Amino acid sequence: AQSVAQPEDQVNVAEGNPLTVKCTYSVSGNPYLFWYVQYPNRGLQFLLKYITGDNLVKGSYGFEAEFNKSQTSFHLKKPSALVSDSALYFCAVRDPYSSASKIIFGSGTRLSIRP
Amino acid sequence: GAGVSQSPRYKVAKRGQDVALRCDPISGHVSLFWYQQALGQGPEFLTYFQNEAQLDKSGLPSDRFFAERPEGSVSTLKIQRTQQEDSAVYLCASSLAVSGDSYNEQFFGPGTRLTVL
């Protein structure tokens, strides 16, 4: 069965420093991978996705993620954090060989950027 | 253009009451999804529609949960005889995806926060 894990409940970073939010996945075949962000009292917003091609994917708000097949990881990164990046981040996976179109979300990582 | 909208934003129900949650997807989006997000957790899949057809309802937790999308646009998630464990945020999402082999990102609504007393 497909699954996704976010090993850190919370990540704390000083403004201006690089940030990494970790994600590992388990799926048969080649996965579709996603990152979403959730701000308080708002719906999830799409950040970026990996379907195929270049392992480094660039997304919204300066975020990027690197697909690593050997480590089954899809970590979210940003070179220089902003206080406004503070939010809840979700990694998600879809098995392209599944007949269902659902995606499976991780439990989320709360990112806190201190000024 | 308008995004996905959901109503009501907040709903308080007494245990045993029936509730109906509405989702207005982005115009032209073929696929529609419902998720349940418990406090401190990631969203969990409930059900999926392609146009008016409910193609996957494997995530519905019990037969008290029912979803419909009769004209292939607006969808309603109904929960009968609500229980305290039904308290959660219910998220609706839509996408352009028209087949299981292609994928477009899902656009989420703000959710309905259901509290069952």
Short mmCIF file of C-alpha atoms in Angstrom, two decimals:
data_model
loop_
_atom_site.label_atom_id
_atom_site.label_comp_id
_atom_site.label_asym_id
_atom_site.label_seq_id
_atom_site.Cartn_x
_atom_site.Cartn_y
_atom_site.Cartn_z
CA ALA A 1 0.00 0.00 0.00
CA GLN A 2 1.17 3.50 -0.73
CA SER A 3 2.17 5.71 2.19
CA VAL A 4 4.08 8.86 2.99
CA ALA A 5 5.94 9.79 6.16
CA GLN A 6 6.95 13.15 7.56
CA PRO A 7 9.29 12.32 10.42
CA GLU A 8 9.33 15.79 11.97
CA ASP A 9 6.27 17.25 13.66
CA GLN A 10 7.92 20.67 13.83
CA VAL A 11 10.87 22.42 12.20
CA ASN A 12 12.26 25.68 13.60
CA VAL A 13 14.50 27.89 11.46
CA ALA A 14 15.81 31.43 11.78
CA GLU A 15 14.78 33.88 9.08
CA GLY A 16 17.29 33.99 6.26
CA ASN A 17 18.60 30.48 6.90
CA PRO A 18 17.96 27.55 4.56
CA LEU A 19 15.14 25.21 5.47
CA THR A 20 14.40 21.55 4.80
CA VAL A 21 11.17 19.69 5.51
CA LYS A 22 11.59 15.94 5.17
CA CYS A 23 9.33 13.46 3.40
CA THR A 24 9.76 9.78 2.54
CA TYR A 25 7.34 7.63 0.61
CA SER A 26 6.46 4.03 -0.07
CA VAL A 27 4.73 3.13 -3.32
CA SER A 28 5.01 0.50 -6.00
CA GLY A 29 6.33 1.84 -9.27
CA ASN A 30 7.13 5.46 -9.96
CA PRO A 31 5.24 7.83 -7.69
CA TYR A 32 3.52 11.14 -8.22
CA LEU A 33 4.66 13.37 -5.32
CA PHE A 34 3.27 16.66 -4.07
CA TRP A 35 3.81 19.34 -1.45
CA TYR A 36 0.94 21.42 -0.09
CA VAL A 37 0.94 24.24 2.47
CA GLN A 38 -1.86 25.07 4.88
CA TYR A 39 -2.21 28.48 6.50
CA PRO A 40 -4.55 28.96 9.50
CA ASN A 41 -8.25 28.91 8.56
CA ARG A 42 -7.42 28.44 4.90
CA GLY A 43 -7.48 25.49 2.54
CA LEU A 44 -4.44 23.62 1.38
CA GLN A 45 -2.46 25.37 -1.33
CA PHE A 46 -0.47 23.49 -3.95
CA LEU A 47 3.28 24.21 -3.87
CA LEU A 48 4.86 21.80 -6.34
CA LYS A 49 4.73 18.32 -7.82
CA TYR A 50 7.00 15.66 -9.24
CA ILE A 51 5.59 13.49 -12.00
CA THR A 52 8.59 12.63 -14.13
CA GLY A 53 11.75 14.22 -15.51
CA ASP A 54 14.19 16.44 -13.64
CA ASN A 55 14.63 15.34 -10.04
CA LEU A 56 14.76 18.94 -8.81
CA VAL A 57 11.35 20.53 -8.96
CA LYS A 58 10.76 24.24 -8.46
CA GLY A 59 7.49 25.53 -7.10
CA SER A 60 5.67 28.50 -5.65
CA TYR A 61 7.11 31.05 -3.18
CA GLY A 62 10.72 30.04 -3.89
CA PHE A 63 10.29 26.46 -2.67
CA GLU A 64 11.87 23.47 -4.39
CA ALA A 65 11.97 19.75 -3.75
CA GLU A 66 14.35 17.01 -4.77
CA PHE A 67 13.11 13.57 -5.78
CA ASN A 68 15.55 10.85 -4.69
CA LYS A 69 14.47 7.44 -5.90
CA SER A 70 17.19 5.45 -4.12
CA GLN A 71 16.29 7.02 -0.77
CA THR A 72 12.55 7.19 -1.56
CA SER A 73 12.55 10.80 -0.41
CA PHE A 74 11.06 14.07 -1.59
CA HIS A 75 12.37 16.73 0.80
CA LEU A 76 11.09 20.30 0.54
CA LYS A 77 13.73 23.03 0.58
CA LYS A 78 14.15 26.77 0.42
CA PRO A 79 17.50 28.60 0.37
CA SER A 80 16.42 31.50 2.58
CA ALA A 81 13.44 31.27 4.92
CA LEU A 82 10.91 34.05 5.48
CA VAL A 83 8.75 34.58 8.56
CA SER A 84 5.75 34.37 6.22
CA ASP A 85 6.74 30.77 5.39
CA SER A 86 5.52 29.72 8.83
CA ALA A 87 2.69 27.27 8.20
CA LEU A 88 1.77 23.58 8.12
CA TYR A 89 3.30 21.62 5.26
CA PHE A 90 2.01 18.35 3.86
CA CYS A 91 3.75 15.88 1.60
CA ALA A 92 1.47 13.66 -0.49
CA VAL A 93 1.82 10.72 -2.87
CA ARG A 94 -0.26 9.07 -5.54
CA ASP A 95 0.39 5.65 -6.98
CA PRO A 96 0.13 6.08 -10.76
CA TYR A 97 -0.73 2.40 -11.17
CA SER A 98 -3.69 2.63 -8.87
CA SER A 99 -7.09 2.90 -10.47
CA ALA A 100 -8.11 5.32 -7.78
CA SER A 101 -7.26 8.96 -8.17
CA LYS A 102 -6.86 9.68 -4.49
CA ILE A 103 -3.66 11.00 -3.00
CA ILE A 104 -2.31 10.04 0.39
CA PHE A 105 -1.16 12.82 2.71
CA GLY A 106 1.49 12.73 5.39
CA SER A 107 0.72 13.85 8.91
CA GLY A 108 2.19 17.29 8.32
CA THR A 109 5.16 19.30 9.57
CA ARG A 110 4.72 22.64 11.27
CA LEU A 111 7.35 25.08 10.04
CA SER A 112 8.16 27.97 12.35
CA ILE A 113 10.43 30.76 11.14
CA ARG A 114 11.70 33.08 13.85
CA PRO A 115 12.69 36.67 13.01
CA GLY B 1 -11.58 33.24 -11.21
CA ALA B 2 -13.28 31.85 -8.15
CA GLY B 3 -11.69 28.98 -6.29
CA VAL B 4 -13.34 26.07 -4.56
CA SER B 5 -15.93 27.21 -2.05
CA GLN B 6 -17.51 25.31 0.80
CA SER B 7 -20.45 25.99 3.05
CA PRO B 8 -21.06 26.29 5.85
CA ARG B 9 -17.59 27.16 7.12
CA TYR B 10 -18.51 26.05 10.62
CA LYS B 11 -21.20 23.63 11.75
CA VAL B 12 -22.10 22.57 15.27
CA ALA B 13 -24.37 19.56 15.54
CA LYS B 14 -25.80 17.62 18.41
CA ARG B 15 -25.00 13.93 18.47
CA GLY B 16 -27.54 12.10 16.36
CA GLN B 17 -28.34 15.00 14.04
CA ASP B 18 -27.93 14.79 10.28
CA VAL B 19 -25.68 17.33 8.53
CA ALA B 20 -25.11 18.32 4.91
CA LEU B 21 -21.91 19.96 3.71
CA ARG B 22 -21.74 21.68 0.35
CA CYS B 23 -18.87 22.04 -2.11
CA ASP B 24 -18.77 24.29 -5.18
CA PRO B 25 -15.78 23.23 -7.30
CA ILE B 26 -13.91 25.37 -9.78
CA SER B 27 -15.99 25.69 -12.94
CA GLY B 28 -15.03 23.10 -15.53
CA HIS B 29 -13.18 20.83 -13.12
CA VAL B 30 -14.13 17.25 -13.83
CA SER B 31 -12.80 15.61 -10.69
CA LEU B 32 -14.01 16.28 -7.17
CA PHE B 33 -12.66 14.86 -3.93
CA TRP B 34 -13.76 14.89 -0.29
CA TYR B 35 -11.26 14.55 2.56
CA GLN B 36 -11.58 14.42 6.32
CA GLN B 37 -8.92 16.18 8.40
CA ALA B 38 -8.84 15.42 12.10
CA LEU B 39 -7.09 17.84 14.44
CA GLY B 40 -3.32 17.59 14.06
CA GLN B 41 -3.52 15.13 11.18
CA GLY B 42 -3.21 15.20 7.43
CA PRO B 43 -6.29 15.02 5.23
CA GLU B 44 -7.66 11.53 4.68
CA PHE B 45 -9.44 10.57 1.47
CA LEU B 46 -13.17 9.93 1.67
CA THR B 47 -14.54 9.77 -1.86
CA TYR B 48 -13.96 10.78 -5.48
CA PHE B 49 -16.24 11.86 -8.32
CA GLN B 50 -15.54 12.14 -12.01
CA ASN B 51 -18.36 14.33 -13.27
CA GLU B 52 -21.48 12.87 -11.67
CA ALA B 53 -20.06 9.37 -11.26
CA GLN B 54 -18.77 8.37 -7.85
CA LEU B 55 -15.79 6.25 -8.85
CA ASP B 56 -14.23 5.64 -5.46
CA LYS B 57 -15.89 5.73 -2.06
CA SER B 58 -13.44 3.47 -0.30
CA GLY B 59 -12.56 6.11 2.30
CA LEU B 60 -16.06 6.68 3.66
CA PRO B 61 -15.80 5.50 7.29
CA SER B 62 -19.31 4.12 7.61
CA ASP B 63 -22.65 3.87 5.88
CA ARG B 64 -23.66 7.03 7.74
CA PHE B 65 -21.57 8.97 5.24
CA PHE B 66 -23.04 9.64 1.82
CA ALA B 67 -21.87 11.91 -1.01
CA GLU B 68 -23.50 12.97 -4.24
CA ARG B 69 -22.80 15.15 -7.25
CA PRO B 70 -25.97 14.77 -9.31
CA GLU B 71 -25.19 17.26 -12.10
CA GLY B 72 -21.45 16.91 -12.14
CA SER B 73 -20.73 20.24 -10.47
CA VAL B 74 -21.85 20.99 -6.90
CA SER B 75 -21.36 18.16 -4.43
CA THR B 76 -22.91 17.45 -1.05
CA LEU B 77 -21.45 15.31 1.71
CA LYS B 78 -24.10 14.09 4.09
CA ILE B 79 -23.49 12.57 7.48
CA GLN B 80 -26.40 10.87 9.18
CA ARG B 81 -26.77 10.39 12.93
CA THR B 82 -23.56 12.27 13.66
CA GLN B 83 -21.20 10.96 16.32
CA GLN B 84 -18.54 12.80 18.29
CA GLU B 85 -15.80 11.04 16.32
CA ASP B 86 -17.13 12.72 13.18
CA SER B 87 -15.80 16.05 14.47
CA ALA B 88 -13.20 17.18 11.95
CA VAL B 89 -12.59 19.58 9.10
CA TYR B 90 -14.10 18.33 5.86
CA LEU B 91 -12.17 19.46 2.80
CA CYS B 92 -13.34 19.46 -0.78
CA ALA B 93 -10.94 19.60 -3.71
CA SER B 94 -11.35 19.72 -7.48
CA SER B 95 -9.04 19.17 -10.41
CA LEU B 96 -8.99 19.07 -14.19
CA ALA B 97 -7.93 15.41 -14.25
CA VAL B 98 -10.15 13.43 -16.58
CA SER B 99 -8.60 10.01 -16.33
CA GLY B 100 -6.71 7.89 -13.90
CA ASP B 101 -3.56 8.08 -15.99
CA SER B 102 -3.13 11.81 -16.06
CA TYR B 103 -2.72 14.08 -13.14
CA ASN B 104 -3.40 17.68 -12.35
CA GLU B 105 -2.97 19.17 -8.92
CA GLN B 106 -6.00 19.41 -6.68
CA PHE B 107 -7.35 22.79 -5.62
CA PHE B 108 -8.77 22.81 -2.11
CA GLY B 109 -11.59 24.74 -0.55
CA PRO B 110 -11.31 26.32 2.93
CA GLY B 111 -13.10 23.41 4.55
CA THR B 112 -16.08 22.99 6.85
CA ARG B 113 -15.25 22.57 10.52
CA LEU B 114 -17.79 20.17 12.00
CA THR B 115 -18.13 19.93 15.77
CA VAL B 116 -20.42 17.25 17.16
CA LEU B 117 -21.44 17.79 20.77
#
